[in-house]
mmCIF file of C-alpha atoms in Angstrom:
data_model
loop_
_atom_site.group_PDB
_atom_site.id
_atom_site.type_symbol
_atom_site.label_atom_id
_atom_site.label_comp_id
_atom_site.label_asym_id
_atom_site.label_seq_id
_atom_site.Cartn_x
_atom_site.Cartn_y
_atom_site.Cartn_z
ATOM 1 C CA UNK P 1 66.140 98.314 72.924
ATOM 2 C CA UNK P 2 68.470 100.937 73.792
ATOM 3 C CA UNK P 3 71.877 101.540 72.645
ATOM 4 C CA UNK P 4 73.044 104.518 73.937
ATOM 5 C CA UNK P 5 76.406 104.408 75.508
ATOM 6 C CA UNK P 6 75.846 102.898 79.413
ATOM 7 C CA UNK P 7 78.170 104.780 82.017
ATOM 8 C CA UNK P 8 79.755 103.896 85.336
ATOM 9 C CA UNK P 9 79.869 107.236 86.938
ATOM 10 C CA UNK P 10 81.233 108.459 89.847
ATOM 11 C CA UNK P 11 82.922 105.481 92.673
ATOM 12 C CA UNK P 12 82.786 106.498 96.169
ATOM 13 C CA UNK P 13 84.704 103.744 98.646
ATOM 14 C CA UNK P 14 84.355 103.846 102.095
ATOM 15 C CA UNK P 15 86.593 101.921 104.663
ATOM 16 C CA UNK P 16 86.066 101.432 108.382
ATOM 17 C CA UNK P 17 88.066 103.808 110.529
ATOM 18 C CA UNK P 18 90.123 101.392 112.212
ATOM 19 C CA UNK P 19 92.951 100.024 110.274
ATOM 20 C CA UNK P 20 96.576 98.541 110.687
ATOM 21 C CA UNK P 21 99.600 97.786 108.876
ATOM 22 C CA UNK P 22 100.843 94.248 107.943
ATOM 23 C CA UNK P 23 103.824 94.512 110.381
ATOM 24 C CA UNK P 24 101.199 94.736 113.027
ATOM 25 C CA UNK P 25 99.442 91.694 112.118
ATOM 26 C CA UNK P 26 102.170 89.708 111.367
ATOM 27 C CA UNK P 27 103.983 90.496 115.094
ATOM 28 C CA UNK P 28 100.160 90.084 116.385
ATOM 29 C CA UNK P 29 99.498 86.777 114.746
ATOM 30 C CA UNK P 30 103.407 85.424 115.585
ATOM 31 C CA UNK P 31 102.295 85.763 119.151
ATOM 32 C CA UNK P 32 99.056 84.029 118.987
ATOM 33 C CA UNK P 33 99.044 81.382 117.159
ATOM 34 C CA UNK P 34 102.659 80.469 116.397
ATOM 35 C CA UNK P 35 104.215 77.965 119.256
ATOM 36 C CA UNK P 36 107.455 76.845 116.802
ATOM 37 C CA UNK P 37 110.533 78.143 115.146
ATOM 38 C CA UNK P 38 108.524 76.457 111.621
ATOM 39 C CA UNK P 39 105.422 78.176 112.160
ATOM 40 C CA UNK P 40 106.642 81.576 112.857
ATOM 41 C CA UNK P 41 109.241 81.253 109.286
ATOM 42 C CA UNK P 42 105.976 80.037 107.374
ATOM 43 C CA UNK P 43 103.767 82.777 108.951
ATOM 44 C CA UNK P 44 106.458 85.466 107.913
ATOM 45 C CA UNK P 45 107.040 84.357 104.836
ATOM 46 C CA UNK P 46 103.656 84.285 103.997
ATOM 47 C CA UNK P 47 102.705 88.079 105.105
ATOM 48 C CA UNK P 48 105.763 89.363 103.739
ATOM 49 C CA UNK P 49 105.178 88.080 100.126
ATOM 50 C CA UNK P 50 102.101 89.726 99.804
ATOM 51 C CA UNK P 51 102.628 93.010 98.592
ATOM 52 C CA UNK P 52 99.911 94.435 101.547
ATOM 53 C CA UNK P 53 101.184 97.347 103.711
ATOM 54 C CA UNK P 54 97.694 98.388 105.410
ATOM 55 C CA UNK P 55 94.215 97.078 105.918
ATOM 56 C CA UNK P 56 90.822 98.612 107.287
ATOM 57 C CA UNK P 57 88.823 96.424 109.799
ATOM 58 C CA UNK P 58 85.490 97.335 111.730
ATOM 59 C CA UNK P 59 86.810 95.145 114.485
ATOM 60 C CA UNK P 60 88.223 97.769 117.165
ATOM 61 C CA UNK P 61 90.128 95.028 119.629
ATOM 62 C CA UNK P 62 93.369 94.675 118.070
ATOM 63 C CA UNK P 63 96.109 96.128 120.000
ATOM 64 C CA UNK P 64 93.982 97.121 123.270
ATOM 65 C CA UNK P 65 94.275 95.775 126.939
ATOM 66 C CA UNK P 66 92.085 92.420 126.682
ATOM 67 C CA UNK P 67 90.163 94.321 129.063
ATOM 68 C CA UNK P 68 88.856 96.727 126.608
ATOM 69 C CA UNK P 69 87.434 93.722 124.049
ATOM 70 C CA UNK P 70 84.161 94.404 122.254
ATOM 71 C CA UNK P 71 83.913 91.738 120.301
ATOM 72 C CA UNK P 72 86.711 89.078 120.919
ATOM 73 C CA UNK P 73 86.441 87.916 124.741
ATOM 74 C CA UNK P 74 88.532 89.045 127.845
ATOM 75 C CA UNK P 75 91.536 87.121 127.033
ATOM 76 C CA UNK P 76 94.837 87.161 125.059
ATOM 77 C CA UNK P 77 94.238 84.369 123.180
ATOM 78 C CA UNK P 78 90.623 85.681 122.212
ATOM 79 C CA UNK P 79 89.050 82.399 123.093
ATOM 80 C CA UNK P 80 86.425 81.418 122.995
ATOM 81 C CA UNK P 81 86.351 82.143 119.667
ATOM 82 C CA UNK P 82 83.035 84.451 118.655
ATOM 83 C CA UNK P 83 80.359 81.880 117.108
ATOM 84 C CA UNK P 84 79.142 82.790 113.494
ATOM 85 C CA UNK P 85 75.749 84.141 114.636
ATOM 86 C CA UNK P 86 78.044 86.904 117.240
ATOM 87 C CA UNK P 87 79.717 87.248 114.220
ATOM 88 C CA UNK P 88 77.060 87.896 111.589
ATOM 89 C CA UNK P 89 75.729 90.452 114.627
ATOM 90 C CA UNK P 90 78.770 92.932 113.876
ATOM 91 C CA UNK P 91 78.445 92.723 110.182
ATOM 92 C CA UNK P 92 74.490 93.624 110.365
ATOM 93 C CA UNK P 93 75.728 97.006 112.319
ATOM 94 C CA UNK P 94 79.023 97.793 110.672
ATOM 95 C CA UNK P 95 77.294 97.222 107.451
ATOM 96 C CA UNK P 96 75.303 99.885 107.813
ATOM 97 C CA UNK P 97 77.335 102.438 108.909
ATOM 98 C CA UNK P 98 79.785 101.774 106.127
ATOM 99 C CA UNK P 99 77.101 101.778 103.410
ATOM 100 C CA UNK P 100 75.565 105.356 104.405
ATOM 101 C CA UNK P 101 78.893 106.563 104.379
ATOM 102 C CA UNK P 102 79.472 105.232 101.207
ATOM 103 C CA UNK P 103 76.349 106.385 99.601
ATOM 104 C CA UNK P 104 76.383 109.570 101.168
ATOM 105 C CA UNK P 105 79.678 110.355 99.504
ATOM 106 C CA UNK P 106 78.610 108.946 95.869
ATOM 107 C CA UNK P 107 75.558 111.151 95.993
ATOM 108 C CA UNK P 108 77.981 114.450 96.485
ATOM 109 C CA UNK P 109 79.284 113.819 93.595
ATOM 110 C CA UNK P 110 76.340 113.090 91.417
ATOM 111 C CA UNK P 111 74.622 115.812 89.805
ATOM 112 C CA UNK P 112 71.490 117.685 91.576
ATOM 113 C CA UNK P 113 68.468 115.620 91.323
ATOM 114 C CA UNK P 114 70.208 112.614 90.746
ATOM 115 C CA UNK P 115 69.072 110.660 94.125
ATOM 116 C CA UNK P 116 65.193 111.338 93.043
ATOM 117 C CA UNK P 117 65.429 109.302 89.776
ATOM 118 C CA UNK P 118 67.372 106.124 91.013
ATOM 119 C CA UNK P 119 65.127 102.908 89.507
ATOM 120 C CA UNK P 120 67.468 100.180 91.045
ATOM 121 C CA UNK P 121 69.686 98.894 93.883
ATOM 122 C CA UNK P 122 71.766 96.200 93.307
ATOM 123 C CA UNK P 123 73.819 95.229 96.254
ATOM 124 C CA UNK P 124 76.737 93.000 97.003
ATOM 125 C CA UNK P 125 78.332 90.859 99.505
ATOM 126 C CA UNK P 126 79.319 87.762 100.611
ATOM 127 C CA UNK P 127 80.894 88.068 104.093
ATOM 128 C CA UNK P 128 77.083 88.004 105.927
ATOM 129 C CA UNK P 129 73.231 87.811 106.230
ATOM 130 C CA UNK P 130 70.965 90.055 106.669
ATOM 131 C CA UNK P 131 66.999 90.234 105.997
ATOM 132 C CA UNK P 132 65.969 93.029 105.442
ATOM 133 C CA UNK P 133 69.187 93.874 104.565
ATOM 134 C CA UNK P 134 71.642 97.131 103.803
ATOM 135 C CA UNK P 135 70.118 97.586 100.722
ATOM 136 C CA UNK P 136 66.590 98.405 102.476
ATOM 137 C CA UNK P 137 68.777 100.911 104.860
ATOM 138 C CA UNK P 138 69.875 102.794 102.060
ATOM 139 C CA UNK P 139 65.984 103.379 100.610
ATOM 140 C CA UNK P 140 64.974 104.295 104.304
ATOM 141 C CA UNK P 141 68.298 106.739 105.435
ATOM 142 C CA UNK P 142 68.306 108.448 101.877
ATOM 143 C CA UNK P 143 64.844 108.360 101.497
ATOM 144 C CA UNK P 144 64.314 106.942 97.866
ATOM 145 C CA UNK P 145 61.551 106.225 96.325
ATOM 146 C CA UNK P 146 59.646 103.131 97.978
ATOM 147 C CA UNK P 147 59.310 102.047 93.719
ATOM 148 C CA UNK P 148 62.941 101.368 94.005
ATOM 149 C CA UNK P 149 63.574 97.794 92.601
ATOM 150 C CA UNK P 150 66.252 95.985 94.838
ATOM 151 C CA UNK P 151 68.116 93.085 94.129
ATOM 152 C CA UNK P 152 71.018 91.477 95.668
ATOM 153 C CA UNK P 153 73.965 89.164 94.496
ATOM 154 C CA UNK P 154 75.359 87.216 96.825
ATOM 155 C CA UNK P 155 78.214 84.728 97.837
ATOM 156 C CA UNK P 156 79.966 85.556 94.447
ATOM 157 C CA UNK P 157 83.294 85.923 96.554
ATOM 158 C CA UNK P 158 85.805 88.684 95.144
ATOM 159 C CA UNK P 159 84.077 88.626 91.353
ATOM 160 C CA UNK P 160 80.461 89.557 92.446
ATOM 161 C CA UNK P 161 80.922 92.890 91.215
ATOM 162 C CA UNK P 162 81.190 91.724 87.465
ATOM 163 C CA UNK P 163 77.672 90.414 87.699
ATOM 164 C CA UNK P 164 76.080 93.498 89.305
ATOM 165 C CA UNK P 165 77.918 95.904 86.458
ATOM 166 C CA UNK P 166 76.814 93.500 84.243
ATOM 167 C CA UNK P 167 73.123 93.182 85.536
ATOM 168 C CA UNK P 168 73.213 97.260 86.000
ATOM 169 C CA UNK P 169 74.341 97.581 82.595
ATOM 170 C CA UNK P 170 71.767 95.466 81.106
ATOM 171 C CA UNK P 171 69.022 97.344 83.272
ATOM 172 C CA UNK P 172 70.059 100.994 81.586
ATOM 173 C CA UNK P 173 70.172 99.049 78.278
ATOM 174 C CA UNK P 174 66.733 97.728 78.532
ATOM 175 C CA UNK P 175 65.034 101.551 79.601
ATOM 176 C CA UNK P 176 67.287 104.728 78.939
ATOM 177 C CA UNK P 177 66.119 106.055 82.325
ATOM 178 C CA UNK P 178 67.515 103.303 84.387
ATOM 179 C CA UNK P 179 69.111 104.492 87.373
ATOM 180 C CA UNK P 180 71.134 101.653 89.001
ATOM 181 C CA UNK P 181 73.007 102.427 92.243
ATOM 182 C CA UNK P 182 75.613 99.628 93.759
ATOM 183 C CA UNK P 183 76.420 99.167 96.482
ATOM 184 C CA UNK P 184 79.296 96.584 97.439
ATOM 185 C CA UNK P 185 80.015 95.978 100.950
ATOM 186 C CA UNK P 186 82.293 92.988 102.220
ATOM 187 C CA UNK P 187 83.726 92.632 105.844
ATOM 188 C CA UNK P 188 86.131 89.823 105.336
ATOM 189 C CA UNK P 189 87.933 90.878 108.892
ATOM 190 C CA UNK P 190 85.179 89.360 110.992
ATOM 191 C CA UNK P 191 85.788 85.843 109.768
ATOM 192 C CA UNK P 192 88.850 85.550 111.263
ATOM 193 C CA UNK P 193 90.078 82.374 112.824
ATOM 194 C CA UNK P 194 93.116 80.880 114.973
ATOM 195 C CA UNK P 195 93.113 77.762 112.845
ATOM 196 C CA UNK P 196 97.136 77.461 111.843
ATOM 197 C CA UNK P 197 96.412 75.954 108.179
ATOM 198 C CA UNK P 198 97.576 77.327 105.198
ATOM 199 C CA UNK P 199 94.180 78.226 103.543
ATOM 200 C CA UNK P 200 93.364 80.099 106.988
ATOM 201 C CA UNK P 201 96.568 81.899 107.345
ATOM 202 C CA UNK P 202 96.557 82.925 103.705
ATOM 203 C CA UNK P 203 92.808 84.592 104.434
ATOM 204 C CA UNK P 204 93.846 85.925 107.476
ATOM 205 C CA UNK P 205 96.915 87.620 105.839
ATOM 206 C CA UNK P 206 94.893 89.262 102.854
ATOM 207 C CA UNK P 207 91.480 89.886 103.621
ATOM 208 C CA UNK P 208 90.129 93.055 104.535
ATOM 209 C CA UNK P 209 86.638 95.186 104.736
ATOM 210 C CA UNK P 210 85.483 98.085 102.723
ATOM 211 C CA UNK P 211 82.479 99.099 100.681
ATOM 212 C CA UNK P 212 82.115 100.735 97.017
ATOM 213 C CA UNK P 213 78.828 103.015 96.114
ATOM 214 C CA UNK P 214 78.359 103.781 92.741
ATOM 215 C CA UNK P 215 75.812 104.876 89.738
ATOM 216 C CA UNK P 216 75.084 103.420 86.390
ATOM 217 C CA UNK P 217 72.993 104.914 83.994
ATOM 218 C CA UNK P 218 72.588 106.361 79.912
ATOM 219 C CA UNK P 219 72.977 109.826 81.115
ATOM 220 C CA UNK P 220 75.915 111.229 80.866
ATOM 221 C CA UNK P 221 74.677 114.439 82.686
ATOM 222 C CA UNK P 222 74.524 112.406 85.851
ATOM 223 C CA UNK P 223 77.829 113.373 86.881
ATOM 224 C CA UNK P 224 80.747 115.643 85.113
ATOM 225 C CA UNK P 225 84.095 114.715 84.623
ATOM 226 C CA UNK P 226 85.522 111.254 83.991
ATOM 227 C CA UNK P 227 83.303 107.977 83.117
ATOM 228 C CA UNK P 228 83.893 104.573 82.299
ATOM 229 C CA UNK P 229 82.146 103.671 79.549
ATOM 230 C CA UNK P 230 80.824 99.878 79.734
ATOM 231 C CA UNK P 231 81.509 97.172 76.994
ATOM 232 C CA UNK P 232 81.539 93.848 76.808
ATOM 233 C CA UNK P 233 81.518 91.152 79.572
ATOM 234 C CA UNK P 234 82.161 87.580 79.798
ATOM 235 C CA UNK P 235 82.286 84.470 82.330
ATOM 236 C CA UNK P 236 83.748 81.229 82.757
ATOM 237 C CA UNK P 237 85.733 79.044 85.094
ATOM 238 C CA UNK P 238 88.639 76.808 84.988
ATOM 239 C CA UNK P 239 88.065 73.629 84.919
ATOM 240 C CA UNK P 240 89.095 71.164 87.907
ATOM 241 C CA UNK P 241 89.386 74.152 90.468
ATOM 242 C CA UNK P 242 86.240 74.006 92.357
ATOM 243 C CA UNK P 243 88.199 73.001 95.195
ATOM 244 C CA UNK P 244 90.881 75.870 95.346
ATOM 245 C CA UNK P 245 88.518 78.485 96.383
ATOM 246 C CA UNK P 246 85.712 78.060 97.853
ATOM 247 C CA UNK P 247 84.131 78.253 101.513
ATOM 248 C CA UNK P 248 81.398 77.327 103.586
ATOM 249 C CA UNK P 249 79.746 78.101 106.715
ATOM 250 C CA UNK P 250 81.765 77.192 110.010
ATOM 251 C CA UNK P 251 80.694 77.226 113.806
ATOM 252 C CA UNK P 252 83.044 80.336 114.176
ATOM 253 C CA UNK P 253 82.658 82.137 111.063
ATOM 254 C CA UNK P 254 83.552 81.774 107.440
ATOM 255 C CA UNK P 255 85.876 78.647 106.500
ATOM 256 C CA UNK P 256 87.575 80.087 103.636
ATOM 257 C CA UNK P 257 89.819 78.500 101.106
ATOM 258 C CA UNK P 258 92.260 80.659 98.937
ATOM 259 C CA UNK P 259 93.793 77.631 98.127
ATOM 260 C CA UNK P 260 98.155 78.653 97.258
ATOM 261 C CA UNK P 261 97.243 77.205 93.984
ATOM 262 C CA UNK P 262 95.047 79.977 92.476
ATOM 263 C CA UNK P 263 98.150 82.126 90.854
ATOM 264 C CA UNK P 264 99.090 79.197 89.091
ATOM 265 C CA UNK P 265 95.351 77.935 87.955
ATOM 266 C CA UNK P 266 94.993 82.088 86.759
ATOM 267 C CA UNK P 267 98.204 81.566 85.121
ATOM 268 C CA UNK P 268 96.911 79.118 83.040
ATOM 269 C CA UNK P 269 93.899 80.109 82.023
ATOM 270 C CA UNK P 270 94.106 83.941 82.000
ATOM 271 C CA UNK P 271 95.718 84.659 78.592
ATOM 272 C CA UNK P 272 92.492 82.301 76.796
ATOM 273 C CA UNK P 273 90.281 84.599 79.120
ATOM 274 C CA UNK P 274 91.621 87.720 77.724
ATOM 275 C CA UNK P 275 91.541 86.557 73.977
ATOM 276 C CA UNK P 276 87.991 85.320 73.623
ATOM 277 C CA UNK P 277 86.774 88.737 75.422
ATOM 278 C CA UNK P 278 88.419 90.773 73.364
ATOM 279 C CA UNK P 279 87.144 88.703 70.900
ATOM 280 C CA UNK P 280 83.672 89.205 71.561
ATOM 281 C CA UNK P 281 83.925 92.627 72.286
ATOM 282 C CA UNK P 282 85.660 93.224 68.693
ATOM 283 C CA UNK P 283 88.650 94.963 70.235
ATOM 284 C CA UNK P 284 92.226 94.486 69.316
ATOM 285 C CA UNK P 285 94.681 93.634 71.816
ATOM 286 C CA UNK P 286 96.421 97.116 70.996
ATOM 287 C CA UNK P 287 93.672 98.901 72.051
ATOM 288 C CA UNK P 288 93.603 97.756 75.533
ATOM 289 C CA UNK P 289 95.654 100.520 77.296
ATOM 290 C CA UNK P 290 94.424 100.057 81.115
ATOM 291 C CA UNK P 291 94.579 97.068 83.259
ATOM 292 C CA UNK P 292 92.294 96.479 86.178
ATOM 293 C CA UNK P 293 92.960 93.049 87.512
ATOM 294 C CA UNK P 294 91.496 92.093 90.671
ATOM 295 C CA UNK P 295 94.411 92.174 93.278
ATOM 296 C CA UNK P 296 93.338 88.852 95.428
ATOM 297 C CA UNK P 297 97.498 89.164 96.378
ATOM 298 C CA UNK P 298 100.962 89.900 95.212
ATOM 299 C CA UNK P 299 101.242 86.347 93.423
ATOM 300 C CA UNK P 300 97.868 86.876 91.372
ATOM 301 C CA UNK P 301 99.056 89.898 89.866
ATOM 302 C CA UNK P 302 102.560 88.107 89.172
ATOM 303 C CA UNK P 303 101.353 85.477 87.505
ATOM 304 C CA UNK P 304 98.534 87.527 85.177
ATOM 305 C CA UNK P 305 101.463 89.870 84.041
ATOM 306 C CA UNK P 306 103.483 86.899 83.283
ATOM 307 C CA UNK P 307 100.775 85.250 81.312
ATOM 308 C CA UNK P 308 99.688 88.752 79.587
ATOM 309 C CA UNK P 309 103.168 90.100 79.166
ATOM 310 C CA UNK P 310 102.299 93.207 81.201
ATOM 311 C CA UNK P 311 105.124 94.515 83.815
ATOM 312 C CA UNK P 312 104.193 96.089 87.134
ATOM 313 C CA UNK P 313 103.267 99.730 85.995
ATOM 314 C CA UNK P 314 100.916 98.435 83.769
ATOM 315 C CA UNK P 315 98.907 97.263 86.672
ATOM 316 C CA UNK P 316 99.616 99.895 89.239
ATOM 317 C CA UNK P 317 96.594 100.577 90.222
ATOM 318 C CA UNK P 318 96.021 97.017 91.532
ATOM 319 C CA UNK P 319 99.276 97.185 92.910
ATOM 320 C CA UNK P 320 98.270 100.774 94.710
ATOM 321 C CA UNK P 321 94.787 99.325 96.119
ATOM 322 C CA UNK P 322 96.641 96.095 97.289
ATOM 323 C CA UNK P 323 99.201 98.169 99.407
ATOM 324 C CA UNK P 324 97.097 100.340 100.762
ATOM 325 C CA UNK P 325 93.686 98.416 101.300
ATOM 326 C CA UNK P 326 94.271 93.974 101.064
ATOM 327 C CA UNK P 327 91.708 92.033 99.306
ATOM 328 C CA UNK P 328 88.200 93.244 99.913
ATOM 329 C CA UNK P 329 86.598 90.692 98.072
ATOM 330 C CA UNK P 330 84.002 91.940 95.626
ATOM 331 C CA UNK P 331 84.620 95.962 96.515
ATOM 332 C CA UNK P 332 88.605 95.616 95.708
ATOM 333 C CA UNK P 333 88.063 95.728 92.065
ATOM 334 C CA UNK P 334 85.641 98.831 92.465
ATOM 335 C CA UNK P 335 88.682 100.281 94.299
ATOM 336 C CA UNK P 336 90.916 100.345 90.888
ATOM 337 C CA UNK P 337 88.515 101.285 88.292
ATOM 338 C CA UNK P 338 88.288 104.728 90.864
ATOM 339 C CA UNK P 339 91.500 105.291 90.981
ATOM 340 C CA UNK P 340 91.415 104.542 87.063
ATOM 341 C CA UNK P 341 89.040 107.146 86.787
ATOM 342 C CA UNK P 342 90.926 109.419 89.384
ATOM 343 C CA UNK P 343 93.487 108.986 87.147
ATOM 344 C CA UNK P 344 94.721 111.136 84.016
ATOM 345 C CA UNK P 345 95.030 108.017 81.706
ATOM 346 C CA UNK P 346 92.290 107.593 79.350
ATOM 347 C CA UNK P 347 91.499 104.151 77.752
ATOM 348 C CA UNK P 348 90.281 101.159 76.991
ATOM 349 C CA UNK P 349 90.425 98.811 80.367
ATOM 350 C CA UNK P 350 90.825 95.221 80.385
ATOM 351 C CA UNK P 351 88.962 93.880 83.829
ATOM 352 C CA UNK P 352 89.408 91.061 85.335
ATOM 353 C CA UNK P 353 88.533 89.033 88.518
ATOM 354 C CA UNK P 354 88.291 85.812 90.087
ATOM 355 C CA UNK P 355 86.144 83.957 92.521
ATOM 356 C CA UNK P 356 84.650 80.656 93.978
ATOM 357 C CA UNK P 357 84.499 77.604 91.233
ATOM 358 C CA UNK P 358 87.733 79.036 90.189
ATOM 359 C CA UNK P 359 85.486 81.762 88.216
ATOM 360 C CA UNK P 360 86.948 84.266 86.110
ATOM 361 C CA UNK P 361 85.062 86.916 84.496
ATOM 362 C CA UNK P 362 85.870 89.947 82.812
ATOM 363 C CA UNK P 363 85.331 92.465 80.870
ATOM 364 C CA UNK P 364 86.090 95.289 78.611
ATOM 365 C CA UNK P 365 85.591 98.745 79.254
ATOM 366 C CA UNK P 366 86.408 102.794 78.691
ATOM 367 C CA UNK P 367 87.820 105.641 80.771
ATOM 368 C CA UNK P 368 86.717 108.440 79.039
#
């Protein structure tokens, strides 16, 4: 087996072109759903705590004359509300537009040649269906080999990239001319729903779309400049959480649960995460001088520097992303190991994120 050193190289993130700030869709939501003095002091309280300034959405009706809707109907209150399958419709077409774009940028950054050798897709999401799906619009627009092998994780929530590294890492370790491109693509801001319940307000206030493209190989002449180097990953979940995230499939989209609970349940169980994967990884805890912990919202990050005795510069890039971006489920994290890498700090990174069960995987890796 091989045991050269496995790379993430260059991370291209694309984001749809509309976006908005959290002032917006806290004024937009007061008027729609919010018929009492109570509701409108939860529903501010609630976008106001979480640390979000902007977020990116391929949905192009907020704001416009009713008039003018593509995709919600003619009406204020947007009802009916769109059905799942009118839903899943705009995430087969946005999907693909944000993918190429994503791709497209990754491969200007990769060395010359670079596109010809890819062995693998892996792709990622969990906010729709398709069959085939983007990743068989990525071998057709960039013509790739029709070798390729494709695979796709989905449903993993906001941790499904760990897997795909993970997978991608133990492709390149298996043959040293593995060429694994991933591709993570969520559109969280199609699942939207009037329900007034705190799980649904809570994923209406954070959720967001964008896509991350990115190459993993043993090469290190596949791109110049920065890399992360991959280590050592691990999985688990804590138990007696299945029920405070999760979702399933609803009439009109998505139901999703980010139940309030999950800061506390990370809380509890992050510090035991950290130790055994350092642990396994045979690092010391001094070593670790980067942070790149999921930012599902502001209370997540809270309550992992409270448990890991960090303060809030040590995790400023999730911080940054969560501003300037929300929770894109499985692409967020993607989001801060590029800036990490963007960055001038060099390191060893402690990565972390969490997902449906409550899962929490994580991981140690290297800015180098």
């Amino acid at each position: 087996m091989n045991k050269s050193k496995v790379y993430i190289h260059k991370i291209n993130q694309a984001v749809p072109d509309q976006s908005y700030t959290q002032e917006f869709a806290l004024n937009y939501q007061l008027d729609l759903i919010c018929d009492t003095p109570k509701k409108k002091m939860l529903l501010q309280k609630i976008y106001r705590d979480t640390g979000i300034a902007k977020r990116h959405t391929v949905i192009e009706d907020y704001g416009k004359d009713p008039q003018e809707h593509t995709f919600y109907p003619k009406n204020a209150k947007l009802e009916p509300e769109p059905t799942t399958a009118e839903r899943n419709d705009v995430y087969i077409k946005e999907a693909d537009k944000l993918v190429i774009e994503a791709v497209d940028g990754l491969l200007k950054k990769l060395a010359p040649g670079v596109k010809d050798k890819i062995t693998h897709i892996i792709t990622v999401s969990c906010t729709g269906f398709s069959a085939p799906g983007f990743d068989f619009t990525i071998m057709k627009h960039f013509g790739l080999d029709k070798s390729v092998d494709k695979l796709h994780i989905g449903f993993m929530g906001c941790y499904g990239a760990f897997p795909a590294m993970r997978t991608a890492f133990s492709f390149c370790r298996s043959d040293e001319n593995a060429k694994v491109l991933v591709v993570n693509l969520e559109l969280c801001s199609i699942h939207y729903q009037k329900k007034f319940d705190i799980d649904t307000i809570i994923a209406n206030a954070i959720f967001a779309d964008g896509a991350a493209a990115y190459l993993i190989s043993s090469d290190p002449a596949d791109s110049d400049g920065s890399k992360i180097t991959m280590g050592t990953f691990s999985s688990t979940y804590a138990e007696g959480s299945e029920n405070d995230m999760a979702w399933k499939i609803g009439q009109n989209g998505f139901n999703m649960k980010p139940s309030a609970y999950v800061p506390k349940i990370i809380n509890a169980n992050i510090k035991e995460v950290f130790d055994n994967t350092l642990k396994k990884s045979g690092t010391n805890p001094g070593e670790i001088r980067l942070w790149a912990i999921h930012p599902g919202g502001k209370a997540i990050l809270e309550k992992t520097a409270d448990s890991l005795g960090l303060t809030k510069e040590n995790l400023k890039h999730s911080y940054d992303v969560l501003r300037d971006y929300g929770n894109m489920s499985s692409s967020t994290i993607m989001f801060v190991l590029n800036a990490m890498m963007n960055d001038t700090g060099k390191g060893k990174i402690f990565a972390a994120g969490f997902g449906p069960g409550l899962t929490i995987e994580s991981a140690v890796l290297e800015v180098e």
